[in-house]
Short mmCIF file of C-alpha atoms and ligand atoms in Angstrom, two decimals:
data_model
loop_
_atom_site.label_atom_id
_atom_site.label_comp_id
_atom_site.label_asym_id
_atom_site.label_seq_id
_atom_site.Cartn_x
_atom_site.Cartn_y
_atom_site.Cartn_z
CA UNK A 1 3.24 32.59 9.97
CA UNK A 2 3.51 30.04 7.81
CA UNK A 3 5.01 26.35 8.53
CA UNK A 4 6.14 23.86 6.07
CA UNK A 5 6.96 19.83 5.80
CA UNK A 6 7.86 17.99 3.47
CA UNK A 7 7.51 14.19 3.53
CA UNK A 8 8.15 11.29 1.51
CA UNK A 9 4.94 8.91 0.92
CA UNK A 10 6.70 5.44 0.11
CA UNK A 11 4.43 2.86 -1.50
CA UNK A 12 3.83 -0.69 -0.38
CA UNK A 13 3.30 -3.94 -1.79
CA UNK A 14 1.61 -6.96 0.23
CA UNK A 15 3.89 -10.25 0.18
CA UNK A 16 1.02 -12.25 1.65
CA UNK A 17 -2.30 -11.17 1.57
CA UNK A 18 -5.08 -13.23 3.29
CA UNK A 19 -8.63 -12.43 3.06
CA UNK A 20 -10.85 -13.37 6.04
CA UNK A 21 -14.50 -13.20 7.32
CA UNK A 22 -16.79 -10.62 6.22
CA UNK A 23 -17.22 -8.17 9.46
CA UNK A 24 -20.72 -6.53 10.19
CA UNK A 25 -19.10 -3.23 9.03
CA UNK A 26 -18.96 -4.76 5.22
CA UNK A 27 -15.29 -4.40 5.69
CA UNK A 28 -13.26 -8.13 5.34
CA UNK A 29 -10.56 -8.99 8.25
CA UNK A 30 -7.32 -9.52 6.52
CA UNK A 31 -3.73 -10.87 7.15
CA UNK A 32 -1.06 -9.38 5.23
CA UNK A 33 2.57 -8.79 5.19
CA UNK A 34 3.60 -5.25 3.97
CA UNK A 35 6.52 -4.33 2.36
CA UNK A 36 7.79 -0.56 1.95
CA UNK A 37 9.24 0.23 -1.60
CA UNK A 38 11.81 3.11 -2.23
CA UNK A 39 9.40 4.29 -4.70
CA UNK A 40 7.54 7.64 -3.32
CA UNK A 41 5.63 10.27 -4.08
CA UNK A 42 6.46 13.86 -2.35
CA UNK A 43 4.00 15.48 -0.01
CA UNK A 44 4.67 19.42 0.74
CA UNK A 45 2.22 20.47 3.81
CA UNK A 46 1.76 24.09 4.86
CA UNK A 47 -0.31 25.72 7.43
CA UNK A 48 -1.16 29.08 7.18
CA UNK A 49 -4.19 31.55 7.63
CA UNK A 50 -5.12 31.15 3.75
CA UNK A 51 -7.73 29.11 2.21
CA UNK A 52 -7.29 25.00 2.34
CA UNK A 53 -6.05 23.86 -1.06
CA UNK A 54 -4.73 20.60 -2.46
CA UNK A 55 -2.81 20.26 -5.60
CA UNK A 56 -1.52 17.01 -7.41
CA UNK A 57 1.12 17.01 -10.23
CA UNK A 58 3.86 14.57 -11.15
CA UNK A 59 4.95 12.08 -13.56
CA UNK A 60 2.39 9.76 -12.16
CA UNK A 61 -0.69 11.92 -12.23
CA UNK A 62 -3.22 10.50 -14.43
CA UNK A 63 -4.90 12.18 -17.45
CA UNK A 64 -8.20 12.62 -15.50
CA UNK A 65 -6.93 13.84 -12.61
CA UNK A 66 -8.01 12.51 -9.10
CA UNK A 67 -11.39 14.54 -8.77
CA UNK A 68 -12.54 16.62 -6.44
CA UNK A 69 -9.77 17.72 -3.69
CA UNK A 70 -12.19 17.09 -0.65
CA UNK A 71 -12.62 13.62 -1.58
CA UNK A 72 -8.79 13.17 -2.03
CA UNK A 73 -7.44 11.07 0.96
CA UNK A 74 -4.88 13.36 1.37
CA UNK A 75 -7.46 16.05 2.24
CA UNK A 76 -9.74 13.73 4.55
CA UNK A 77 -6.71 12.84 6.35
CA UNK A 78 -6.12 16.66 7.12
CA UNK A 79 -9.68 16.78 7.94
CA UNK A 80 -9.40 14.02 10.42
CA UNK A 81 -5.97 15.12 11.90
CA UNK A 82 -7.82 18.51 12.25
CA UNK A 83 -11.06 16.82 14.19
CA UNK A 84 -8.44 14.87 16.43
CA UNK A 85 -6.25 17.72 17.48
CA UNK A 86 -8.63 20.86 17.78
CA UNK A 87 -6.09 23.02 16.26
CA UNK A 88 -6.16 23.08 12.30
CA UNK A 89 -8.55 25.42 10.44
CA UNK A 90 -6.64 25.42 7.07
CA UNK A 91 -4.20 23.29 5.41
CA UNK A 92 -2.28 23.92 1.91
CA UNK A 93 -1.06 20.63 0.26
CA UNK A 94 1.12 19.87 -2.83
CA UNK A 95 1.43 16.20 -3.97
CA UNK A 96 4.20 14.90 -6.66
CA UNK A 97 2.77 12.10 -7.92
CA UNK A 98 5.15 8.92 -8.91
CA UNK A 99 3.49 5.78 -7.22
CA UNK A 100 1.10 4.70 -10.08
CA UNK A 101 -2.73 5.48 -9.29
CA UNK A 102 -5.07 2.51 -8.36
CA UNK A 103 -2.44 -0.07 -8.82
CA UNK A 104 -2.59 -1.92 -5.69
CA UNK A 105 0.86 0.00 -4.34
CA UNK A 106 -1.31 2.06 -1.51
CA UNK A 107 -0.80 5.80 -3.33
CA UNK A 108 -3.31 7.35 -1.71
CA UNK A 109 -2.73 5.84 1.59
CA UNK A 110 0.53 6.70 1.38
CA UNK A 111 -0.27 10.49 0.72
CA UNK A 112 -2.62 10.63 3.64
CA UNK A 113 0.08 8.87 5.95
CA UNK A 114 2.37 11.56 4.90
CA UNK A 115 -0.14 14.55 5.53
CA UNK A 116 -0.81 12.81 9.16
CA UNK A 117 3.08 12.73 9.88
CA UNK A 118 3.65 16.20 8.47
CA UNK A 119 0.93 17.81 10.64
CA UNK A 120 2.08 16.08 13.63
CA UNK A 121 5.56 17.66 13.06
CA UNK A 122 4.00 20.70 12.71
CA UNK A 123 1.46 20.76 15.54
CA UNK A 124 2.20 22.81 18.69
CA UNK A 125 0.82 19.79 20.86
CA UNK A 126 1.88 16.44 18.44
CA UNK A 127 -0.94 13.66 19.15
CA UNK A 128 1.87 11.15 18.78
CA UNK A 129 2.10 8.03 16.65
CA UNK A 130 -0.50 6.02 18.56
CA UNK A 131 -2.86 8.48 17.65
CA UNK A 132 -1.91 8.70 14.22
CA UNK A 133 -2.46 5.05 13.60
CA UNK A 134 -5.82 5.30 14.82
CA UNK A 135 -6.66 7.96 12.89
CA UNK A 136 -4.93 6.09 10.00
CA UNK A 137 -7.17 3.16 10.40
CA UNK A 138 -10.32 4.93 9.76
CA UNK A 139 -9.13 6.20 6.48
CA UNK A 140 -7.81 2.73 5.22
CA UNK A 141 -6.27 -0.70 5.90
CA UNK A 142 -3.19 0.73 4.26
CA UNK A 143 -2.32 3.94 6.36
CA UNK A 144 -1.32 2.66 9.45
CA UNK A 145 1.66 0.60 8.40
CA UNK A 146 2.21 3.77 5.84
CA UNK A 147 2.33 6.19 9.01
CA UNK A 148 4.60 3.91 10.92
CA UNK A 149 7.65 4.47 9.04
CA UNK A 150 8.68 0.92 9.22
CA UNK A 151 10.19 -1.01 6.47
CA UNK A 152 7.99 -4.04 6.68
CA UNK A 153 5.24 -5.40 9.20
CA UNK A 154 2.78 -7.97 9.45
CA UNK A 155 -0.69 -6.40 9.93
CA UNK A 156 -3.98 -8.24 10.71
CA UNK A 157 -7.56 -6.87 11.67
CA UNK A 158 -7.98 -4.40 9.21
CA UNK A 159 -4.69 -3.56 8.91
CA UNK A 160 -4.92 -1.60 12.19
CA UNK A 161 -3.13 -4.17 14.03
CA UNK A 162 0.78 -4.38 13.32
CA UNK A 163 4.08 -6.34 14.34
CA UNK A 164 6.78 -4.44 13.33
CA UNK A 165 9.47 -6.34 11.67
CA UNK A 166 13.18 -5.24 11.02
CA UNK A 167 14.19 -4.58 7.45
CA UNK A 168 15.61 -7.10 5.44
CA UNK A 169 18.46 -6.98 3.00
CA UNK A 170 17.40 -4.85 -0.04
CA UNK A 171 15.98 -6.19 -3.10
CA UNK A 172 15.29 -5.06 -6.55
CA UNK A 173 11.46 -5.25 -7.55
CA UNK A 174 10.20 -4.84 -11.19
CA UNK A 175 6.75 -3.47 -11.22
CA UNK A 176 4.66 -4.15 -13.64
CA UNK A 177 1.50 -1.23 -13.75
CA UNK A 178 -1.11 -0.91 -15.93
CA UNK A 179 -2.85 2.45 -17.17
CA UNK A 180 -6.46 0.99 -15.93
CA UNK A 181 -6.68 -0.32 -11.92
CA UNK A 182 -8.81 -2.56 -10.08
CA UNK A 183 -11.41 -1.04 -8.12
CA UNK A 184 -10.36 -2.49 -4.61
CA UNK A 185 -14.39 -2.68 -3.46
CA UNK A 186 -14.88 -4.83 -6.62
CA UNK A 187 -12.20 -6.95 -5.92
CA UNK A 188 -13.27 -7.83 -2.36
CA UNK A 189 -16.54 -8.19 -3.78
CA UNK A 190 -15.60 -10.37 -6.46
CA UNK A 191 -13.52 -12.81 -3.98
CA UNK A 192 -16.31 -13.07 -1.42
CA UNK A 193 -18.72 -14.28 -4.42
CA UNK A 194 -15.74 -16.60 -5.16
CA UNK A 195 -15.46 -17.95 -1.80
CA UNK A 196 -19.55 -18.34 -1.19
CA UNK A 197 -19.81 -20.50 -4.84
CA UNK A 198 -16.83 -22.30 -4.18
CA UNK A 199 -18.04 -23.15 -0.28
CA UNK A 200 -14.32 -22.48 0.29
CA UNK A 201 -13.91 -22.38 3.80
CA UNK A 202 -11.36 -19.90 5.46
CA UNK A 203 -8.74 -22.14 6.54
CA UNK A 204 -6.28 -22.42 9.79
CA UNK A 205 -3.21 -20.67 9.16
CA UNK A 206 0.04 -21.07 11.17
CA UNK A 207 3.33 -19.25 10.96
CA UNK A 208 6.31 -21.08 11.76
CA UNK A 209 8.84 -19.27 14.24
CA UNK A 210 11.03 -18.09 11.31
CA UNK A 211 8.41 -17.84 8.47
CA UNK A 212 9.33 -13.91 8.25
CA UNK A 213 13.16 -13.66 8.76
CA UNK A 214 14.67 -14.08 5.26
CA UNK A 215 13.67 -13.46 1.76
CA UNK A 216 14.20 -17.58 1.22
CA UNK A 217 11.39 -18.05 3.98
CA UNK A 218 8.83 -15.17 2.80
CA UNK A 219 9.37 -16.81 -0.65
CA UNK A 220 7.83 -20.11 0.61
CA UNK A 221 4.79 -18.44 1.65
CA UNK A 222 3.94 -15.54 -0.60
CA UNK A 223 0.60 -15.59 -1.61
CA UNK A 224 -2.51 -13.37 -2.47
CA UNK A 225 -5.81 -14.33 -2.27
CA UNK A 226 -6.94 -11.94 -4.82
CA UNK A 227 -4.79 -13.80 -7.47
CA UNK A 228 -8.10 -16.00 -7.32
CA UNK A 229 -10.17 -13.32 -9.03
CA UNK A 230 -8.54 -10.37 -10.50
CA UNK A 231 -6.77 -12.09 -13.55
CA UNK A 232 -10.40 -12.74 -14.50
CA UNK A 233 -11.37 -8.77 -14.03
CA UNK A 234 -8.39 -7.35 -15.51
CA UNK A 235 -6.67 -8.69 -18.91
CA UNK A 236 -3.11 -7.22 -18.11
CA UNK A 237 -3.02 -9.03 -14.83
CA UNK A 238 -4.02 -12.31 -16.83
CA UNK A 239 -1.27 -11.81 -18.98
CA UNK A 240 1.65 -10.59 -16.50
CA UNK A 241 0.99 -12.49 -13.45
CA UNK A 242 1.87 -16.01 -14.85
CA UNK A 243 4.80 -14.33 -16.50
CA UNK A 244 6.25 -12.64 -13.08
CA UNK A 245 5.22 -16.25 -11.29
CA UNK A 246 7.44 -18.12 -13.91
CA UNK A 247 10.30 -15.46 -14.19
CA UNK A 248 10.35 -16.12 -9.93
CA UNK A 249 10.29 -19.98 -9.95
CA UNK A 250 13.25 -19.99 -12.73
CA UNK A 251 15.15 -17.59 -10.05
CA UNK A 252 14.34 -19.63 -7.13
CA UNK A 253 14.87 -23.17 -9.19
CA UNK A 254 18.68 -21.92 -9.39
CA UNK A 255 18.77 -20.94 -5.33
CA UNK A 256 18.02 -17.45 -5.68
CA UNK A 257 15.17 -16.37 -3.44
CA UNK A 258 12.77 -14.43 -5.69
CA UNK A 259 8.87 -13.86 -5.69
CA UNK A 260 6.36 -12.57 -8.65
CA UNK A 261 2.78 -11.65 -7.36
CA UNK A 262 0.12 -9.42 -7.81
CA UNK A 263 0.04 -6.57 -5.01
CA UNK A 264 -3.08 -5.85 -2.79
CA UNK A 265 -6.12 -5.89 -5.08
CA UNK A 266 -3.96 -5.19 -8.23
CA UNK A 267 -3.87 -4.32 -10.80
CA UNK A 268 -0.16 -4.25 -10.19
CA UNK A 269 2.30 -7.28 -10.58
CA UNK A 270 5.64 -7.65 -9.60
CA UNK A 271 9.13 -9.55 -10.00
CA UNK A 272 11.11 -9.08 -6.80
CA UNK A 273 14.86 -10.44 -6.56
CA UNK A 274 18.19 -10.04 -5.69
CA UNK A 275 20.22 -8.09 -7.66
CA UNK A 276 20.17 -4.67 -9.76
CA UNK A 277 16.90 -2.96 -10.85
CA UNK A 278 17.67 -3.78 -14.44
CA UNK A 279 16.25 -7.05 -15.34
CA UNK A 280 14.01 -7.17 -18.59
CA UNK A 281 10.62 -8.68 -18.56
CA UNK A 282 8.20 -9.17 -21.74
CA UNK A 283 4.64 -8.45 -20.64
CA UNK A 284 1.37 -7.32 -22.31
CA UNK A 285 1.59 -4.00 -24.86
CA UNK A 286 -0.02 -1.70 -22.34
CA UNK A 287 1.97 -2.32 -19.45
CA UNK A 288 4.71 -0.10 -17.93
CA UNK A 289 7.92 -1.38 -16.19
CA UNK A 290 9.09 0.84 -13.25
CA UNK A 291 12.00 -0.56 -11.24
CA UNK A 292 12.43 0.30 -7.54
CA UNK A 293 13.95 -1.50 -4.36
CA UNK A 294 12.35 -2.42 -0.88
CA UNK A 295 13.23 0.08 1.30
C1 CDM B 1 -6.28 -4.28 -0.68
C2 CDM B 1 -5.39 -3.73 0.42
O1 CDM B 1 -4.53 -2.66 -0.23
C3 CDM B 1 -4.66 -4.60 0.91
O2 CDM B 1 -3.25 -3.73 1.75
C4 CDM B 1 -6.30 -3.14 1.28
O3 CDM B 1 -7.15 -3.99 1.80
C5 CDM B 1 -7.32 -1.90 1.14
O4 CDM B 1 -8.13 -1.39 1.76
P1 CDM B 1 -8.66 0.05 2.04
O5 CDM B 1 -7.60 0.75 1.43
O6 CDM B 1 -9.26 -0.04 3.25
O7 CDM B 1 -9.85 -0.23 1.04
P2 CDM B 1 -10.97 0.93 0.26
O8 CDM B 1 -10.41 1.14 -0.83
O9 CDM B 1 -11.28 1.79 1.60
O10 CDM B 1 -12.18 0.11 0.42
C6 CDM B 1 -13.06 -0.03 -0.83
C7 CDM B 1 -13.94 -0.99 -0.20
O11 CDM B 1 -13.63 -2.45 -0.16
C8 CDM B 1 -13.96 -3.21 0.38
N1 CDM B 1 -13.17 -3.89 1.56
C9 CDM B 1 -11.76 -2.73 1.91
C10 CDM B 1 -11.19 -3.09 2.57
C11 CDM B 1 -11.39 -4.53 3.38
N2 CDM B 1 -10.39 -4.65 4.53
N3 CDM B 1 -12.47 -5.03 3.34
C12 CDM B 1 -13.34 -4.86 2.12
O12 CDM B 1 -14.63 -5.50 2.05
C13 CDM B 1 -15.13 -2.40 1.05
O13 CDM B 1 -16.26 -2.64 0.49
C14 CDM B 1 -14.76 -1.02 0.71
O14 CDM B 1 -16.02 -0.18 0.56
N1 ATP B 2 -3.77 11.31 -3.27
C1 ATP B 2 -4.35 10.32 -3.66
N2 ATP B 2 -3.64 9.58 -4.86
C2 ATP B 2 -3.76 8.44 -5.49
N3 ATP B 2 -5.20 8.07 -5.65
C3 ATP B 2 -6.30 8.59 -4.56
C4 ATP B 2 -5.63 9.68 -4.00
N4 ATP B 2 -6.82 10.14 -3.24
C5 ATP B 2 -7.66 9.67 -3.94
N5 ATP B 2 -7.48 8.61 -4.67
C6 ATP B 2 -8.33 7.80 -5.28
O1 ATP B 2 -8.37 6.24 -4.96
C7 ATP B 2 -8.14 5.50 -5.79
C8 ATP B 2 -7.13 4.42 -5.66
O2 ATP B 2 -5.72 4.92 -5.69
P1 ATP B 2 -4.59 4.47 -5.18
O3 ATP B 2 -3.18 4.85 -5.96
O4 ATP B 2 -4.49 4.59 -3.54
O5 ATP B 2 -4.91 2.86 -5.13
P2 ATP B 2 -4.25 1.76 -4.80
O6 ATP B 2 -2.81 1.60 -5.02
O7 ATP B 2 -5.23 0.14 -5.22
O8 ATP B 2 -4.23 1.32 -3.40
P3 ATP B 2 -5.07 0.24 -2.46
O9 ATP B 2 -3.39 -0.73 -2.58
O10 ATP B 2 -5.03 0.94 -1.00
O11 ATP B 2 -6.09 -0.39 -3.00
C9 ATP B 2 -8.30 6.19 -6.89
O12 ATP B 2 -9.44 5.98 -7.53
C10 ATP B 2 -7.88 7.66 -6.48
O13 ATP B 2 -8.98 8.42 -7.37
#
């Protein structure tokens, strides 16, 4: 018998990203405001008695591929689910990639989250969302949010503590993506080195009661600690980030909420604003513009 389930794996951006102390595990605590995007991969999951397989294809597939199937985050999600549920012996996963790879948009994490949701939909005894959040948290900091299906959330810890937030009115997002990404571990390492050299303390922070309730309020607090180090690591970011920041400042000076920043550990930079997605942005030559909406 074959059972099939199809899930959309939505990308995310981080509208706030603060890097806290490095924990004994080697990972840093974070505080972040996640926002889901309409941009998504499509993940087909089958469960039958045949051998396990994973196939990735689609417009965002890098020419060099995504490496060995068993190290793909989607495969690792299925293996983790099988371990927890004690049900699954094999799986067949097909992923249509639309989310640029290595871009700070959480593409691999989104695929892993979609696999967890799909397997739970197919399982004779579903584990339920809380267990999926736990399994996801062990796979990566972005997976719990992307498993949750929430439009947006404030997250802390290693991304496994989530305050789900009601969706805000949709905004247009122009993503400035690059053929080469930024390695997440290198970006965390560079930030830790910068903080140590600058002897910069982890400062106290307080969110006002309505800080996350409107696009205007969020535009006032939007910030990403990685912007301090990633422009020096990636020429495309060094060029594109000031452009999106400037464009957002111009829109805000006209009384329109807008945010221009980098997502996650980069390299994707974005301009988020009201209106349609057809605006133009002059960026460096190797950048690609991707239009989407918040979702
Ligand atoms: C940048 C974000 O996308 C923001 O949402 C996430 O923090 C990414 O987190 P993630 O997917 O868990 O990151 P991974 O790609 O698994 O981590 C690669 C490496 O980055 C470092 N790392 C990662 C996450 C974290 N909170 N602290 C870290 O110091 C660790 O050295 C880790 O070995
Ligand atoms: N299903 C997957 N889709 C894309 N990349 C994957 C996948 N599984 C593993 N990877 C690997 O993960 C690395 C990061 O890719 P991904 O697109 O998830 O990065 P990212 O958007 O920067 O993630 P994050 O925002 O979590 O840092 C790539 O080197 C890629 O080879």
